[in-house]
Coordinates of C-alpha atoms and ligand atoms in Angstrom, one line a residue:
M21 CA -34.8 -15.9 18.2
R22 CA -36.4 -14.3 21.6
K23 CA -38.4 -11.3 20.1
N24 CA -39.0 -8.3 22.4
D25 CA -36.0 -9.9 24.4
V26 CA -33.4 -7.2 25.7
Y27 CA -30.3 -8.4 25.2
W28 CA -28.6 -6.4 28.4
W29 CA -31.5 -7.7 30.7
S30 CA -29.6 -11.1 31.0
D31 CA -26.8 -9.8 32.7
A32 CA -28.7 -7.2 34.5
P33 CA -32.5 -7.7 34.9
L34 CA -34.8 -5.0 35.6
I35 CA -35.5 -4.7 39.5
A36 CA -38.9 -4.9 40.9
L37 CA -38.7 -2.7 44.2
P38 CA -40.7 -3.9 46.6
P39 CA -44.1 -1.4 46.9
K40 CA -43.8 1.3 49.4
P41 CA -46.4 3.7 50.8
V42 CA -47.1 7.2 49.0
P43 CA -46.3 9.9 51.6
A44 CA -48.6 12.8 51.9
A45 CA -45.7 15.3 50.5
A46 CA -42.1 15.7 49.7
D47 CA -40.2 18.3 48.7
V48 CA -39.9 16.8 45.0
V49 CA -41.9 14.6 42.9
I50 CA -40.0 13.3 39.7
V51 CA -41.9 11.4 37.0
G52 CA -40.0 9.2 35.4
A53 CA -37.3 6.5 36.9
G54 CA -35.0 6.6 33.5
Y55 CA -31.7 8.2 33.6
T56 CA -33.1 11.6 33.9
G57 CA -35.2 11.1 36.8
L58 CA -32.8 9.2 38.8
A59 CA -29.9 11.8 37.9
A60 CA -32.1 14.7 39.7
A61 CA -33.2 12.3 42.7
I62 CA -29.6 11.9 43.1
R63 CA -28.1 15.6 43.3
L64 CA -31.6 16.2 45.2
A65 CA -31.4 13.6 48.1
R66 CA -27.9 14.6 48.4
A67 CA -28.6 18.0 48.8
G68 CA -31.1 17.1 51.5
R69 CA -34.4 17.1 49.7
S70 CA -37.3 14.3 50.7
V71 CA -37.3 13.1 46.8
Q72 CA -40.1 10.6 45.5
V73 CA -39.6 9.1 42.3
F74 CA -42.5 7.5 40.3
D75 CA -42.5 5.3 37.3
R76 CA -45.6 3.7 35.5
Q77 CA -43.3 0.9 34.9
R78 CA -40.6 -0.6 36.4
P79 CA -37.5 1.7 37.0
G80 CA -35.4 1.7 33.8
E81 CA -38.1 0.0 31.4
G82 CA -38.5 2.9 29.5
A83 CA -35.3 3.5 27.0
S84 CA -32.8 3.7 29.4
T85 CA -32.0 -0.3 30.0
R86 CA -32.8 -0.7 26.2
N87 CA -30.2 1.4 24.3
G88 CA -26.9 1.0 22.7
G89 CA -25.3 2.2 25.4
I90 CA -23.4 4.6 23.0
T91 CA -22.3 7.8 24.8
S92 CA -22.5 9.9 21.4
G93 CA -24.1 12.8 23.1
N94 CA -25.0 13.5 19.3
L95 CA -26.9 16.8 18.4
R96 CA -29.0 16.5 15.4
P97 CA -28.2 19.8 13.7
G98 CA -24.8 20.6 13.0
H99 CA -22.9 23.8 14.1
A100 CA -24.3 26.0 10.8
E101 CA -27.9 24.9 11.5
L102 CA -27.6 25.7 15.3
A103 CA -26.1 29.0 14.4
K104 CA -28.8 30.1 12.1
R105 CA -31.6 29.2 14.4
F106 CA -30.1 30.1 17.9
G107 CA -27.2 32.7 16.9
E108 CA -23.8 31.9 16.6
D109 CA -23.1 32.6 20.6
R110 CA -25.7 30.2 21.5
A111 CA -24.7 27.4 19.2
A112 CA -21.0 27.5 20.2
A113 CA -22.4 27.1 23.9
I114 CA -24.4 24.2 22.9
L115 CA -21.6 22.3 21.3
A116 CA -19.8 23.1 24.3
E117 CA -21.9 21.6 26.7
A118 CA -21.8 18.4 24.4
K119 CA -18.6 18.1 25.5
A120 CA -18.6 18.8 28.9
A121 CA -21.5 16.4 29.3
R122 CA -19.6 13.6 27.7
E123 CA -16.8 14.7 29.8
D124 CA -18.7 14.5 33.1
L125 CA -20.5 11.4 32.3
Y126 CA -16.9 10.0 32.5
R127 CA -16.5 11.5 35.3
F128 CA -19.1 10.6 37.3
I129 CA -19.0 6.8 36.2
A130 CA -15.1 6.9 37.7
E131 CA -16.1 8.8 41.0
E132 CA -19.4 6.8 41.7
R133 CA -17.6 3.6 40.7
I134 CA -20.7 2.4 38.7
D135 CA -19.7 -0.9 37.0
C136 CA -21.0 -0.8 33.9
D137 CA -18.5 -2.2 31.1
F138 CA -17.8 1.5 30.0
A139 CA -14.8 1.6 28.0
L140 CA -13.6 4.8 25.9
T141 CA -13.1 3.1 22.5
G142 CA -13.7 5.8 19.9
R143 CA -16.4 5.5 17.2
F144 CA -16.1 5.3 13.6
S145 CA -19.1 7.0 11.8
G146 CA -19.1 5.4 7.9
A147 CA -19.5 7.8 4.9
S148 CA -22.5 6.3 3.1
A149 CA -21.5 8.9 -0.2
P150 CA -18.4 10.1 -1.2
G151 CA -20.0 13.6 -0.6
D152 CA -20.3 12.7 2.9
Y153 CA -17.0 11.6 3.3
D154 CA -15.6 15.0 2.6
R155 CA -18.0 16.8 4.9
L156 CA -17.3 14.4 7.6
A157 CA -13.4 15.0 7.1
R158 CA -14.1 18.7 7.7
D159 CA -16.1 18.1 10.7
A160 CA -13.5 15.9 12.2
E161 CA -10.8 18.7 11.3
A162 CA -12.9 21.2 13.2
L163 CA -13.5 19.2 16.1
N164 CA -10.0 18.7 16.5
R165 CA -9.0 22.7 16.1
T166 CA -12.3 24.0 18.1
F167 CA -12.2 21.3 21.0
G168 CA -9.2 19.7 20.9
I169 CA -11.0 16.5 20.6
E170 CA -9.0 13.4 18.8
A171 CA -10.7 12.8 15.4
Y172 CA -9.2 11.8 12.1
A173 CA -10.5 11.0 8.7
V174 CA -10.0 7.1 7.5
P175 CA -10.2 7.2 3.7
R176 CA -11.8 4.1 1.9
G177 CA -8.5 2.4 1.7
E178 CA -7.8 1.8 5.1
Q179 CA -11.1 1.7 6.7
R180 CA -10.3 -2.2 7.2
S181 CA -8.2 -1.1 9.7
V182 CA -11.1 0.2 11.8
L183 CA -14.2 -1.8 10.4
G184 CA -14.5 -4.9 8.3
T185 CA -16.5 -3.5 5.0
D186 CA -16.1 -2.1 2.3
F187 CA -19.8 -0.8 2.3
Y188 CA -18.6 2.9 3.6
H189 CA -16.8 5.3 1.7
G190 CA -14.4 6.1 4.0
G191 CA -15.3 7.4 7.6
V192 CA -13.8 9.5 10.6
V193 CA -12.7 8.1 13.6
R194 CA -13.5 10.3 17.1
M195 CA -11.9 9.1 20.4
D196 CA -14.2 10.9 22.6
I197 CA -17.1 8.7 22.6
G198 CA -17.4 5.0 23.6
G199 CA -19.8 2.2 25.0
L200 CA -21.2 1.5 28.0
H201 CA -23.7 -1.2 29.6
P202 CA -26.8 0.6 29.7
A203 CA -29.1 -1.5 31.9
K204 CA -25.8 -1.6 34.5
F205 CA -25.5 1.8 34.2
H206 CA -29.4 2.7 35.2
A207 CA -28.9 -0.1 38.0
G208 CA -26.2 2.1 39.2
L209 CA -28.0 5.3 38.9
L210 CA -30.8 3.3 40.9
R211 CA -28.2 2.3 43.7
L212 CA -26.7 5.8 44.3
A213 CA -30.4 7.4 44.2
L214 CA -31.7 4.7 47.0
A215 CA -28.5 5.3 48.8
A216 CA -28.9 9.1 48.5
G217 CA -32.4 8.4 50.5
A218 CA -34.9 8.9 47.6
A219 CA -37.7 6.8 47.3
V220 CA -38.3 5.2 44.2
H221 CA -41.8 3.6 43.2
G222 CA -42.2 1.2 40.2
E223 CA -45.2 0.4 38.6
T224 CA -46.9 3.5 39.7
P225 CA -48.3 5.8 37.1
V226 CA -48.6 9.4 37.9
Q227 CA -52.0 10.3 36.7
A228 CA -52.5 14.1 37.1
I229 CA -50.6 17.1 38.3
R230 CA -52.7 20.1 39.3
S231 CA -50.4 23.0 40.2
E232 CA -51.9 25.5 43.0
G233 CA -50.1 28.5 44.9
D234 CA -46.6 27.4 45.5
G235 CA -46.6 23.7 45.1
H236 CA -48.3 21.3 42.8
E237 CA -50.6 18.4 43.6
V238 CA -49.5 14.5 42.2
A239 CA -51.9 12.2 41.9
T240 CA -50.5 8.4 41.4
A241 CA -52.4 5.2 41.2
R242 CA -51.5 4.6 44.5
G243 CA -52.3 8.0 46.4
T244 CA -51.8 11.5 46.1
I245 CA -48.8 13.9 47.3
R246 CA -47.9 17.2 47.5
A247 CA -44.5 18.7 46.3
H248 CA -43.1 21.7 46.3
D249 CA -41.4 20.9 42.8
V250 CA -41.7 18.5 39.9
I251 CA -39.5 17.2 37.8
V252 CA -40.8 15.4 34.5
G253 CA -38.4 13.2 32.8
V254 CA -40.5 11.0 30.6
N255 CA -39.0 11.3 27.2
G256 CA -40.3 9.0 24.8
Y257 CA -42.7 7.8 27.6
A258 CA -44.9 10.7 27.8
D259 CA -48.9 9.0 28.5
A260 CA -52.1 10.7 28.3
S261 CA -51.5 11.9 32.0
D262 CA -49.9 15.2 30.4
R263 CA -51.8 15.9 26.9
W264 CA -49.8 19.4 26.5
L265 CA -46.2 17.4 26.8
R266 CA -47.6 14.8 24.4
R267 CA -48.2 16.8 21.5
R268 CA -44.5 18.3 21.7
L269 CA -42.6 14.9 22.2
V270 CA -42.7 12.6 19.0
P271 CA -42.0 8.7 20.3
V272 CA -40.1 7.1 17.8
R273 CA -39.6 3.3 17.9
S274 CA -35.5 2.4 17.9
R275 CA -34.9 -1.4 17.7
M276 CA -31.9 -3.0 18.0
I277 CA -31.0 -7.0 17.3
A278 CA -28.0 -9.0 18.8
T279 CA -26.1 -11.7 17.1
A280 CA -25.4 -15.2 18.7
P281 CA -21.8 -15.3 20.0
L282 CA -19.2 -14.8 16.7
S283 CA -16.0 -16.4 16.6
A284 CA -13.1 -14.4 17.9
N285 CA -11.2 -14.3 14.7
L286 CA -14.6 -13.2 13.0
M287 CA -14.9 -10.3 15.5
G288 CA -11.4 -9.3 14.9
E289 CA -11.8 -9.0 11.5
L290 CA -15.6 -6.9 12.0
M291 CA -14.6 -5.0 14.4
P292 CA -10.8 -4.8 15.1
R293 CA -10.8 -1.7 17.4
R294 CA -13.9 -2.7 18.9
M295 CA -15.5 0.8 18.1
M296 CA -18.8 2.1 18.1
C297 CA -20.4 2.5 14.8
S298 CA -22.6 5.0 13.3
E299 CA -23.2 6.2 9.5
T300 CA -24.5 9.0 7.3
R301 CA -27.6 7.4 5.9
R302 CA -30.7 9.6 6.8
L303 CA -32.3 6.6 8.3
H304 CA -29.1 5.6 10.0
Y305 CA -27.9 2.6 12.0
Y306 CA -25.7 2.5 15.0
Y307 CA -23.9 -0.7 16.1
R308 CA -21.1 -1.9 18.3
P309 CA -19.5 -5.2 19.6
S310 CA -21.4 -6.2 22.7
P311 CA -19.2 -5.4 26.2
D312 CA -17.8 -8.9 26.2
G313 CA -16.8 -8.7 22.2
E314 CA -18.6 -11.7 21.1
R315 CA -21.6 -10.2 19.1
I316 CA -22.5 -7.3 17.3
L317 CA -25.3 -5.5 18.8
F318 CA -27.1 -3.6 15.8
G319 CA -29.8 -0.7 15.5
G320 CA -31.6 1.7 13.6
R321 CA -35.1 3.0 13.5
D322 CA -38.0 0.7 13.5
G323 CA -40.9 2.4 11.4
T324 CA -43.9 0.8 13.4
I325 CA -46.2 2.6 15.8
A326 CA -48.3 -0.5 17.0
G327 CA -47.8 -4.3 17.4
D328 CA -44.7 -5.9 17.1
P329 CA -44.2 -7.3 13.5
D330 CA -41.4 -9.4 12.3
W331 CA -40.7 -7.2 9.4
P332 CA -38.7 -4.5 11.4
T333 CA -36.3 -7.2 12.8
E334 CA -35.6 -8.7 9.2
N335 CA -35.3 -5.1 8.2
L336 CA -32.7 -4.7 10.6
R337 CA -31.0 -8.2 9.7
R338 CA -30.6 -7.2 6.2
A339 CA -29.0 -4.0 6.9
L340 CA -26.4 -6.1 8.8
V341 CA -25.8 -8.0 6.0
D342 CA -25.4 -5.2 4.0
I343 CA -22.7 -4.1 5.8
F344 CA -21.2 -7.4 6.7
P345 CA -22.1 -9.9 3.7
V346 CA -20.4 -12.3 6.1
L347 CA -23.1 -12.5 8.2
D348 CA -26.0 -13.7 6.3
G349 CA -27.2 -16.5 7.5
A350 CA -25.9 -15.5 11.3
E351 CA -28.2 -16.3 14.1
I352 CA -30.0 -13.7 15.6
T353 CA -30.6 -14.3 19.3
H354 CA -32.4 -11.0 20.6
S355 CA -34.5 -8.3 18.9
W356 CA -36.4 -5.9 21.2
Y357 CA -37.3 -1.8 20.9
G358 CA -37.8 1.3 22.7
H359 CA -39.0 4.9 22.5
V360 CA -37.1 7.7 22.0
A361 CA -38.5 11.1 21.8
M362 CA -38.0 13.7 19.1
N363 CA -39.1 17.4 19.2
R364 CA -39.2 20.1 16.3
D365 CA -35.8 21.4 16.2
M366 CA -34.4 18.4 17.4
V367 CA -32.3 19.9 20.2
P368 CA -32.6 18.5 23.8
R369 CA -33.8 21.0 26.6
I370 CA -35.0 21.8 29.5
F371 CA -37.8 23.9 30.0
S372 CA -40.5 24.8 32.7
R373 CA -44.3 25.0 32.4
R374 CA -46.6 26.1 35.0
G375 CA -43.6 25.6 37.6
L376 CA -43.2 22.0 36.3
R377 CA -39.7 21.4 35.0
Y378 CA -39.1 19.1 32.2
A379 CA -36.1 17.9 30.6
A380 CA -36.6 15.9 27.4
G381 CA -36.2 15.7 23.7
Y382 CA -32.9 13.9 23.6
C383 CA -33.6 12.4 19.9
G384 CA -31.9 9.1 20.4
S385 CA -28.7 9.8 22.2
G386 CA -29.9 10.4 26.0
V387 CA -26.9 8.0 27.3
V388 CA -25.0 11.4 27.4
W389 CA -27.7 13.7 27.4
A390 CA -30.4 12.6 30.1
R391 CA -27.8 12.2 32.8
W392 CA -26.7 15.7 31.9
A393 CA -30.2 17.2 31.7
G394 CA -31.7 15.4 34.8
E395 CA -28.7 16.6 37.0
K396 CA -29.3 20.3 35.7
A397 CA -32.9 20.4 36.3
A398 CA -32.0 19.3 40.0
K399 CA -29.6 22.0 40.6
Q400 CA -31.8 24.5 39.1
I401 CA -34.4 23.7 41.8
L402 CA -31.8 24.0 44.4
G403 CA -30.9 27.5 43.1
E404 CA -27.1 26.5 41.9
E405 CA -25.7 28.7 39.3
S406 CA -24.1 25.8 37.8
G407 CA -27.8 24.5 36.8
R408 CA -27.8 27.1 34.2
S409 CA -27.5 25.2 30.7
A410 CA -27.2 26.0 26.9
L411 CA -30.3 23.8 26.7
D412 CA -32.4 26.1 28.7
F413 CA -35.2 26.9 26.1
R414 CA -38.8 27.6 26.0
P415 CA -40.8 24.5 25.8
P416 CA -40.9 22.7 22.3
R417 CA -43.7 24.0 20.1
A418 CA -46.7 21.6 19.4
V419 CA -46.4 19.1 16.6
P420 CA -49.2 19.9 14.0
L421 CA -51.6 17.1 13.5
F422 CA -50.0 15.2 16.5
A423 CA -51.6 14.2 20.0
G424 CA -49.4 11.6 21.2
K425 CA -49.9 8.7 18.4
A426 CA -47.1 9.3 15.4
W427 CA -49.4 7.8 12.7
F428 CA -47.4 9.7 10.3
M429 CA -43.9 7.4 11.2
P430 CA -44.7 4.7 8.8
A431 CA -44.8 7.2 5.8
V432 CA -41.5 8.9 7.3
F433 CA -40.0 5.9 7.4
A434 CA -40.8 4.7 3.9
W435 CA -39.8 8.3 2.5
L436 CA -36.3 8.3 4.0
T437 CA -35.9 4.4 3.4
L438 CA -36.5 5.7 -0.4
Q439 CA -34.1 8.3 -0.2
D440 CA -31.4 6.2 1.2
R441 CA -31.7 3.5 -1.7
L442 CA -31.9 6.3 -4.6
A443 CA -28.6 8.1 -2.8
R444 CA -27.0 4.7 -2.3
R445 CA -27.8 3.6 -6.2
K446 CA -26.7 6.9 -7.4
S447 CA -23.2 6.8 -5.6
S448 CA -22.5 2.8 -6.5
R449 CA -23.1 4.0 -10.5
A450 CA -20.6 6.7 -9.7
S451 CA -17.6 5.4 -8.3
Ligands
LIG14 C1 -33.4 0.8 21.1 C2 -32.9 2.2 21.6 C3 -31.3 2.2 21.4 C4 -31.0 3.5 21.9 N1 -29.4 3.8 22.0 C5 -28.9 5.0 22.2 C6 -27.3 5.0 22.5 O1 -26.7 4.3 22.0 N2 -27.1 6.1 22.8 C7 -27.7 7.2 23.5 O2 -27.0 8.2 23.8 N3 -29.0 7.1 23.2 C8 -29.6 6.0 23.0 N4 -30.7 5.6 23.1 C9 -31.7 6.9 23.8 C10 -31.5 6.9 25.0 O3 -32.0 5.8 25.3 C11 -32.9 7.4 26.0 O4 -32.5 8.9 25.2 C12 -32.6 7.6 27.3 O5 -32.6 6.4 27.8 C13 -33.7 8.6 27.7 O6 -33.6 8.5 29.2 P1 -35.0 9.1 30.3 O7 -34.8 9.1 31.6 O8 -35.1 10.7 29.6 O9 -36.1 8.7 29.6 P2 -36.7 6.8 29.9 O10 -35.7 5.8 30.1 O11 -37.3 6.2 28.5 O12 -37.5 6.7 31.0 C14 -38.9 7.3 30.9 C15 -39.8 7.2 32.2 O13 -41.3 7.8 32.3 C16 -41.7 6.7 32.4 N5 -43.0 7.2 32.5 C17 -43.8 8.2 31.3 N6 -44.9 8.3 31.7 C18 -45.1 8.1 33.2 C19 -46.1 8.6 33.9 N7 -47.2 9.3 33.7 N8 -46.1 8.1 35.3 C20 -45.0 7.7 35.4 N9 -44.0 7.3 35.0 C21 -44.3 7.6 33.7 C22 -41.8 5.4 31.5 O14 -42.2 4.5 32.1 C23 -40.4 5.7 31.5 O15 -39.9 4.5 32.6 C24 -31.8 4.6 22.5 C25 -32.6 4.4 22.8 C26 -33.4 3.3 22.3 C27 -35.0 2.8 22.8

């Protein structure tokens, strides 16, 4: 197995752009060349603004070329929790925006002709406990009723028509979620940003931003640039150059593994409808077929914060085999990880501080949210009415005792793993 080898990069390698001089001034500087930064750049450059994008790695080397490509647009808190925290109207607006953001992504991919293997396959969510099935079924009904989304429950007895496992206590399918090739999608955004006239500087960290008067002085590793506006789209890769942000976004490792190609028969048995998959465990796993339908790509939280030990890969492999026992012994060819960003209330957000605009906190669901929030941030700079968003919030609160290194993650990971094991034991005793 090749470790820290991103499966997606074999089809869509990272692009190292030739270094360009950093100009003295621009209308807008964007920090981060993932989905957030590039979506903002496309919008602004098309509106005639001069745009300079900086990334400390190669463009896309953050999460945007490493993810599962599942177009979930998930929100961690459900409707009731959102309503409790933000009021009924705001909760309804946030949920409506999730639907709009998903649909807008599909429109964008089609209209911009982004070749990224997108397929609206539907997504199956497996109930890890019998009680979860009832809740999922009620949620599916509500999705139908409120948003007209095609969603339906699949009882355990019919589960194998959707997913070749008896691991779950049934589940639900929703047809508004699909999958894309994340690195090809990123390459498409990069192409559009460059074509619109934005300059993208890879391997050029932003080291400090000083706001003064009606602008900002942005110090980069290759020169200082003045900008009227700045958008920060660094999500799980916030670094010490912005200590304030770093105390608000918790980077969590998410890891994926890829099986070697499986026979067409076996894939047909395990994933007959080629759907994206998720589940209700607290430390949930997400998985999907590769776009060519030959492999299973399987992901989950990693639980480490330093180095690259082997156990998270083995952990994932075992979780895969729990769901599909027939894969015990199947070769794992790739294993890689990236960072997602959590914030205290687990809702993606667009916010401002000292004239800088931030879009972040997608909590592992940025394929839909990051592009959407980046574009919203750009529209806000352009003064467009459609830039308003239900994700416009105050900055996230700082996380107590946290200054950028998620030292508590291993303990959180162990605790959630234990909870899931106990819940599983309880539900298998009951059934
Ligand atoms: C393994 C994995 C699986 C995932 N699966 C899914 C999925 O199936 N569906 C889904 O919706 N989401 C998924 N996600 C989440 C999704 O990938 C992210 O939410 C999304 O890519 C965030 O995009 P972004 O542009 O905000 O951040 P990123 O793509 O992470 O880009 C941020 C960039 O900021 C740069 N940066 C940081 N600091 C500086 C600085 N000082 N100067 C210059 N540049 C800087 C970094 O180098 C980085 O490239 C997954 C993530 C991972 C890691």
